[in-house]
Short mmCIF file of N, CA, C and O in Angstrom, two decimals:
data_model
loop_
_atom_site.label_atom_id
_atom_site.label_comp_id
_atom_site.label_asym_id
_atom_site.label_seq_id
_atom_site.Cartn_x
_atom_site.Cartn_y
_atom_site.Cartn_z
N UNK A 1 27.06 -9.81 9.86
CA UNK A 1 25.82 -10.42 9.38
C UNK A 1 25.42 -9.86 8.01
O UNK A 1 25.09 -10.53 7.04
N UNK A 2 25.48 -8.66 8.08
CA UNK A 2 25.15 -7.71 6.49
C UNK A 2 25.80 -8.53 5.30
O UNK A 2 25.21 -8.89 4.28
N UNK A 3 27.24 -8.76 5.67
CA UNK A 3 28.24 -9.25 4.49
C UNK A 3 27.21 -10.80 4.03
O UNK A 3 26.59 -10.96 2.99
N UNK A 4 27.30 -11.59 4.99
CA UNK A 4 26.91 -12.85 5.00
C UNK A 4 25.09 -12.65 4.11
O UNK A 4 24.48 -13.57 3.56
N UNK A 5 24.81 -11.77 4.20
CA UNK A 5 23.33 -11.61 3.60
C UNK A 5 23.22 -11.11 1.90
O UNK A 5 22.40 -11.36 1.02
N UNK A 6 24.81 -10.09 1.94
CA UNK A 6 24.68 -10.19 0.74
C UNK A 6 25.46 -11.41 -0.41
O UNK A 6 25.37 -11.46 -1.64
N UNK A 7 25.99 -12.04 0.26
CA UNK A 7 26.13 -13.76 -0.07
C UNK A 7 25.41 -14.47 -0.70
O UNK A 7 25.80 -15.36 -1.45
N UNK A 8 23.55 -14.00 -0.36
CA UNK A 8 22.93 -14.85 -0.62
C UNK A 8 21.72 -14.10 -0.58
O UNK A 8 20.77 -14.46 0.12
N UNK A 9 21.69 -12.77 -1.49
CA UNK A 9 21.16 -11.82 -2.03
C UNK A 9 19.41 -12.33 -2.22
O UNK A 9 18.44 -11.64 -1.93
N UNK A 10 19.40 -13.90 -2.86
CA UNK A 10 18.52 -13.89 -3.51
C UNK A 10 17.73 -14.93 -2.78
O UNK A 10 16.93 -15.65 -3.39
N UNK A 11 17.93 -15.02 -1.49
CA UNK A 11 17.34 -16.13 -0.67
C UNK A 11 16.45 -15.22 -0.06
O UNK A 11 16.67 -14.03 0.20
N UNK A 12 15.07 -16.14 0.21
CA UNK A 12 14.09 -15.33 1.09
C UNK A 12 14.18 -15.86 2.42
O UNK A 12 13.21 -15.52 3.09
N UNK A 13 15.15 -16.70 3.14
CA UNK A 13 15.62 -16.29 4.25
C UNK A 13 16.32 -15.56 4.56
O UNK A 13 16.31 -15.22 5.75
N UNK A 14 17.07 -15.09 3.82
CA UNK A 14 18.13 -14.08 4.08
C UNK A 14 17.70 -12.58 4.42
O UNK A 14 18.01 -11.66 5.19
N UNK A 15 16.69 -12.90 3.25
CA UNK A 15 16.01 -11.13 3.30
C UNK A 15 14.81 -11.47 4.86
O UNK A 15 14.61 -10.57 5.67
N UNK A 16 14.47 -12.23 4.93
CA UNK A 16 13.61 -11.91 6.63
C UNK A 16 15.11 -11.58 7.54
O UNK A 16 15.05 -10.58 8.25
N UNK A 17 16.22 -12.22 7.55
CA UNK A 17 16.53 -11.92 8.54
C UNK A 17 16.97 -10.44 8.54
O UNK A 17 16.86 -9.65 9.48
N UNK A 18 17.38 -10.24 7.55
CA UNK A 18 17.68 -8.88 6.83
C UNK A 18 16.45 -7.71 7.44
O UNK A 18 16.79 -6.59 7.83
N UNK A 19 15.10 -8.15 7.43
CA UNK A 19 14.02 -7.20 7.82
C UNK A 19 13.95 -7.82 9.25
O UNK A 19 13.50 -6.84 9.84
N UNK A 20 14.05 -8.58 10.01
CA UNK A 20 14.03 -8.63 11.08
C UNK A 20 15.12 -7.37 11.50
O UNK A 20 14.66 -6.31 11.92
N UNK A 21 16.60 -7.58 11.36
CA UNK A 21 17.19 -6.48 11.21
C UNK A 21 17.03 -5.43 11.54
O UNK A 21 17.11 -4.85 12.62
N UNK A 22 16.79 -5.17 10.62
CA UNK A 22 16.11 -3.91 10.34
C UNK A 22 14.81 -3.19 10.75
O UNK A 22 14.60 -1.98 10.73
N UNK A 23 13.99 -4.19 11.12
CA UNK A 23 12.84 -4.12 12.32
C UNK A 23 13.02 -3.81 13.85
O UNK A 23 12.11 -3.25 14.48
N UNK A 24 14.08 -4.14 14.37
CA UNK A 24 14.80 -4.56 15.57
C UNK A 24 15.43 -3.12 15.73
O UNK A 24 15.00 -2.51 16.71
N UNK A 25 16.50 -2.36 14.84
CA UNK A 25 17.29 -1.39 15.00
C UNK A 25 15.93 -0.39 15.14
O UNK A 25 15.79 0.19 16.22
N UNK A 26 14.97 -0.18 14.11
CA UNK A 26 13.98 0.60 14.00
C UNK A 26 13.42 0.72 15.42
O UNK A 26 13.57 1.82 15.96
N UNK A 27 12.76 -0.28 16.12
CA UNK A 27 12.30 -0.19 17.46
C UNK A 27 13.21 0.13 18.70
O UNK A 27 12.85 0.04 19.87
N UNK A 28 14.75 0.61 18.15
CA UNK A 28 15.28 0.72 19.39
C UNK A 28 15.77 1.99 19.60
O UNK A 28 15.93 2.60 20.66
N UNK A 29 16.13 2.54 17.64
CA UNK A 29 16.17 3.82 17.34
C UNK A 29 15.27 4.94 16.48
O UNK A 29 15.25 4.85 15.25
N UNK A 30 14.76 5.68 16.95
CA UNK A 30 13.47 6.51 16.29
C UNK A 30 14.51 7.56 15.27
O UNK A 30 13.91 8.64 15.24
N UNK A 31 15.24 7.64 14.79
CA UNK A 31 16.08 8.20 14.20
C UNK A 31 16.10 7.43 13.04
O UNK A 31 15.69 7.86 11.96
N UNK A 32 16.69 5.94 13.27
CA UNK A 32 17.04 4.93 12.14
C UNK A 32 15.41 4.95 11.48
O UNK A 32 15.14 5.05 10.29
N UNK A 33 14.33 4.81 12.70
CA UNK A 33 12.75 4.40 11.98
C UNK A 33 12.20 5.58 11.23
O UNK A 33 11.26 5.54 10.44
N UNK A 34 12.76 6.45 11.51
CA UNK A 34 12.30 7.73 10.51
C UNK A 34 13.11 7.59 9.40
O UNK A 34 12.47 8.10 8.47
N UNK A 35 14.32 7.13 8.94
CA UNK A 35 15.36 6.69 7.87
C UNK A 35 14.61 6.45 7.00
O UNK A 35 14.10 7.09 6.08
N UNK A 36 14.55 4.82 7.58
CA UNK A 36 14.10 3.93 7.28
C UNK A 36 12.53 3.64 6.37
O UNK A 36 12.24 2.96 5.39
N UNK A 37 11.57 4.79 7.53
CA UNK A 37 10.47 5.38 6.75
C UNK A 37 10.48 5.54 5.07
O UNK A 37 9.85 5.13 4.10
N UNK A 38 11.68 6.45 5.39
CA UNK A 38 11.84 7.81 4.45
C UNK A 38 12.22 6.55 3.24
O UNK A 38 11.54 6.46 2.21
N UNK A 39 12.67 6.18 3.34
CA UNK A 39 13.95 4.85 2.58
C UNK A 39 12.67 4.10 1.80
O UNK A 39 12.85 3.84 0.61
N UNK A 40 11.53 3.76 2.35
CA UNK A 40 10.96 2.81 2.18
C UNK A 40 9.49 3.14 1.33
O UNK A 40 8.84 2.29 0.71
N UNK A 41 9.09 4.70 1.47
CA UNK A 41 8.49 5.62 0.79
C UNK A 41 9.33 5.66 -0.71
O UNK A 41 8.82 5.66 -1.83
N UNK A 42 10.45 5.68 -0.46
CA UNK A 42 11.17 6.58 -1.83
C UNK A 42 11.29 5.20 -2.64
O UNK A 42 11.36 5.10 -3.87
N UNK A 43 11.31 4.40 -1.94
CA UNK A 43 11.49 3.00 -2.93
C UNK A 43 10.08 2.35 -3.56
O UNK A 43 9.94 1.62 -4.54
N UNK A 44 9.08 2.89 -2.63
CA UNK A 44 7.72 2.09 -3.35
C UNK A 44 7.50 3.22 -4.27
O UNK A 44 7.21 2.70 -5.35
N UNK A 45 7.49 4.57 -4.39
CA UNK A 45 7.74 5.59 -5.41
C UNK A 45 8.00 5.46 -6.85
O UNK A 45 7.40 5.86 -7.84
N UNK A 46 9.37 4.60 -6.64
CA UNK A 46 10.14 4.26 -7.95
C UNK A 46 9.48 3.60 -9.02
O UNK A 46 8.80 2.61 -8.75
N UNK A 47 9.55 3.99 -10.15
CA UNK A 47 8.69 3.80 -11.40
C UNK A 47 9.01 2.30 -11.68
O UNK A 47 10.19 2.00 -11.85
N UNK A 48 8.19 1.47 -11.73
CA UNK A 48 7.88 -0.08 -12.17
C UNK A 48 8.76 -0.73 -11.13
O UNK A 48 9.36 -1.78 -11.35
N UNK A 49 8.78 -0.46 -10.66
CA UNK A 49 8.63 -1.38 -8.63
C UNK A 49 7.70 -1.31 -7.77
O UNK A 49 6.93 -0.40 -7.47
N UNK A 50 7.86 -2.62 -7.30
CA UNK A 50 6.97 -2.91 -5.91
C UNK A 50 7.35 -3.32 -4.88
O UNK A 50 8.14 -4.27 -4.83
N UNK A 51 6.87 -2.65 -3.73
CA UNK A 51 7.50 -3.35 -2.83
C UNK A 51 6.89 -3.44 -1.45
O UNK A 51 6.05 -2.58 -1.19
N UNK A 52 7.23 -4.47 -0.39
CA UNK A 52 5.82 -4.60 0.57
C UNK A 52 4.93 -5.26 -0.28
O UNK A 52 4.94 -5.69 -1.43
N UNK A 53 3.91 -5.17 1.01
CA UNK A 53 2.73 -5.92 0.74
C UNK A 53 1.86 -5.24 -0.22
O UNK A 53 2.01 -4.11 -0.70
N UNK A 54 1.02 -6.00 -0.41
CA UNK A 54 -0.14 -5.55 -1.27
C UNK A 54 -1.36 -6.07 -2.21
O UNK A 54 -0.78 -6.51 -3.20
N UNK A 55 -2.34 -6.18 -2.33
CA UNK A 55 -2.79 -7.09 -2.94
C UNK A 55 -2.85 -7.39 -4.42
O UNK A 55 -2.02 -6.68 -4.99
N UNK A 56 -3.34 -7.97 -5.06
CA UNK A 56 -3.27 -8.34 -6.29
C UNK A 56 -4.62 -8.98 -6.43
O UNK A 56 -5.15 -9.78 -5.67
N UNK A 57 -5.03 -8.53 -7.43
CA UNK A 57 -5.86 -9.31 -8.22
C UNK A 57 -6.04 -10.02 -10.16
O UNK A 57 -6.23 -9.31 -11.15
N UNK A 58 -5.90 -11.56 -10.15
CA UNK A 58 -5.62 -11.47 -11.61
C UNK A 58 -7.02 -12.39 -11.98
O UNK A 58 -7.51 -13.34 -11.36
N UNK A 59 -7.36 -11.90 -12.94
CA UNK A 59 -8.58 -12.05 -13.90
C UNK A 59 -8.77 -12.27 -15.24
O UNK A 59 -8.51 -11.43 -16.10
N UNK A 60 -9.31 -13.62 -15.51
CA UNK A 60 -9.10 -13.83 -17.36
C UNK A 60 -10.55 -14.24 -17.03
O UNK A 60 -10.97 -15.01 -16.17
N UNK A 61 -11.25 -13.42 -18.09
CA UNK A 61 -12.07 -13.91 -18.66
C UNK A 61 -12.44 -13.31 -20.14
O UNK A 61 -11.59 -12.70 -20.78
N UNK A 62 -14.22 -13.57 -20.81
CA UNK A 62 -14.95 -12.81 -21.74
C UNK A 62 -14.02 -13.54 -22.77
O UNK A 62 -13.51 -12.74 -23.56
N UNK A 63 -13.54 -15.41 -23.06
CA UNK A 63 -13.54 -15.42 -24.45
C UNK A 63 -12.89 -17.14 -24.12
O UNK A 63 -13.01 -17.74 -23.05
N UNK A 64 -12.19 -17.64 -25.37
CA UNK A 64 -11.19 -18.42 -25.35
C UNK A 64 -10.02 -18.47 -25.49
O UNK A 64 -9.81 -18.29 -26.69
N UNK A 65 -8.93 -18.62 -24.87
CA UNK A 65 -7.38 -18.27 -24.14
C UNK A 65 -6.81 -19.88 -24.66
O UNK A 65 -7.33 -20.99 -24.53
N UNK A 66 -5.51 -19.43 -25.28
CA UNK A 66 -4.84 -20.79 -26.15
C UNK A 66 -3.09 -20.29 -25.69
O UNK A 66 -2.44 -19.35 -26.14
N UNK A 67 -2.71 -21.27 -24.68
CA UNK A 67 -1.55 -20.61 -24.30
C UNK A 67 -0.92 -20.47 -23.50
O UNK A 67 -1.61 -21.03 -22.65
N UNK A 68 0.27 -20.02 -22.76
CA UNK A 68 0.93 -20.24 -21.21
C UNK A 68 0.09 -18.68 -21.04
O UNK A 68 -0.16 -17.77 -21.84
N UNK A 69 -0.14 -18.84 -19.92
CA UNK A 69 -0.50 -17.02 -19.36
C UNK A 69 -0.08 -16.96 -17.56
O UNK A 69 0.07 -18.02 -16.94
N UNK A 70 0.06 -15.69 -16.92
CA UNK A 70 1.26 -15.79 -15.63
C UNK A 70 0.36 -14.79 -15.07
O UNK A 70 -0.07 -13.76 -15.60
N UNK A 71 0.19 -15.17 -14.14
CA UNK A 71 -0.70 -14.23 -13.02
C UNK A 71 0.18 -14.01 -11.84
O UNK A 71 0.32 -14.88 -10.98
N UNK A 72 0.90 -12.61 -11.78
CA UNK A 72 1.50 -12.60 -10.79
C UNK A 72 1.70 -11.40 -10.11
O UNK A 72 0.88 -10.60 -10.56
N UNK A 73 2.61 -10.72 -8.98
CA UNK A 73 2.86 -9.51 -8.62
C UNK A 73 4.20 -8.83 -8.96
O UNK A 73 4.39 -7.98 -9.83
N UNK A 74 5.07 -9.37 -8.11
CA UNK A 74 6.33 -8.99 -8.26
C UNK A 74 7.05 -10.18 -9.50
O UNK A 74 7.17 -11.37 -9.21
N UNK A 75 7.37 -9.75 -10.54
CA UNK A 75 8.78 -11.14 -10.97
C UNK A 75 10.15 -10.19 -10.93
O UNK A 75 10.46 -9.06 -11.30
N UNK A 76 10.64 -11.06 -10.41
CA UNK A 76 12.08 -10.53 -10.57
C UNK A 76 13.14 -11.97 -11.02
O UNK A 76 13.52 -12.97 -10.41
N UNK A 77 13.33 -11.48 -12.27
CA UNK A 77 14.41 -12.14 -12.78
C UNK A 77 13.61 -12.65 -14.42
O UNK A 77 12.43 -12.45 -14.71
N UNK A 78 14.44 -13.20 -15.10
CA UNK A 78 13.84 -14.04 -16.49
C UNK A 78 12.20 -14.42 -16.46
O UNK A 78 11.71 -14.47 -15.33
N UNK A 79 11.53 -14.63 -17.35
CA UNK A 79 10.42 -15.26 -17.33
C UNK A 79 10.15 -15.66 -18.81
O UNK A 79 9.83 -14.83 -19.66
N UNK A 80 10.33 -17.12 -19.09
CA UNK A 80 9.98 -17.77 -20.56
C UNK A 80 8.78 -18.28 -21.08
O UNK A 80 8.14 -19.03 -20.33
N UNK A 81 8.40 -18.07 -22.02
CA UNK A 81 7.45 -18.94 -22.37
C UNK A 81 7.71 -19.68 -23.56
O UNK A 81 6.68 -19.83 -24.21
N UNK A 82 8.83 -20.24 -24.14
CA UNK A 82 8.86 -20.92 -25.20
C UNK A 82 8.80 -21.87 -24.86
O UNK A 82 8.08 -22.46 -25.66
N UNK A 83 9.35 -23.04 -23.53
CA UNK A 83 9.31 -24.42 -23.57
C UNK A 83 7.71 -24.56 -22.96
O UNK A 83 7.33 -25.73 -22.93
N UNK A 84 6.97 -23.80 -22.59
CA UNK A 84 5.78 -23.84 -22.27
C UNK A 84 4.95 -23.95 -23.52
O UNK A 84 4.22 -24.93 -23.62
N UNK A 85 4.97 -23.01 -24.56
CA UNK A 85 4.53 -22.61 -25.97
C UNK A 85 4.88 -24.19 -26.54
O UNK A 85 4.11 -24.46 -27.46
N UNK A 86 5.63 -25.07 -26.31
CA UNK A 86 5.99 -26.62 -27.21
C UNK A 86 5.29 -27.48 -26.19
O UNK A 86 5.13 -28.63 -26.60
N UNK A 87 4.87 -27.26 -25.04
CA UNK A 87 4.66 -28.22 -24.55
C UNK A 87 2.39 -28.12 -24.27
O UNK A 87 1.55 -28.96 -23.94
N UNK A 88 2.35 -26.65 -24.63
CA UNK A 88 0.80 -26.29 -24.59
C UNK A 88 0.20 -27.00 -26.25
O UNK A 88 -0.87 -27.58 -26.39
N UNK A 89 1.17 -26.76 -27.33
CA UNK A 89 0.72 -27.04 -28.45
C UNK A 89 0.01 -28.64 -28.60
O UNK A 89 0.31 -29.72 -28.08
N UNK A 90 -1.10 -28.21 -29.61
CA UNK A 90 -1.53 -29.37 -29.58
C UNK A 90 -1.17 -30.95 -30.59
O UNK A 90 -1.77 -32.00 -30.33
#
C-alpha cells in the first residue's frame, strides 16, 4: 500500500489513506504512537512549514488594493500572478 501511495504523492486521497494508516498502527501500537508523536512535533518545528490543523486568519483592509492578492495557509508548489496581472488590468 505505502509503494502505491507514493505513486500518487500529491493526491489528497492518498494522503488520508496514508493518515488513516497511520492512525490505525498508532492505536494498536503505543510504541509506533509515541514515534509518531515525536515525528510529528519535529516536523511542525521545522522552519517555514506547516503542518496539521490550524487556523488562519486573512485580512485586507485601511486603503485601496489594485491587483491579484492570495489569502491562504499552506501553498505547496508554484504560485503566479502574471496571467492574473493581464487579466486584472484595466
Amino acid at each position: 500500500m505505502l509503494t502505491s501511495l507514493a505513486d500518487a504523492a500529491d493526491s489528497p486521497a492518498r494522503a488520508r489513506e496514508l493518515a488513516d494508516v497511520l492512525a490505525l498502527r498508532a492505536r494498536q501500537d503505543p510504541v509506533f504512537a509515541r514515534a509518531l508523536d515525536t515525528w510529528r512535533r519535529e516536523a511542525d518545528a521545522l522552519d517555514g512549514t506547516s503542518t496539521g490543523a490550524g487556523d488562519v486568519r486573512n485580512e485586507i483592509s485601511g486603503g485601496t488594493f489594485q491587483g491579484a492578492v492570495v489569502q491562504a495557509r499552506d501553498i505547496n508548489g508554484p504560485l503566479h500572478f502574471d496571467a492574473l496581472r493581464a487579466s486584472c488590468d484595466p
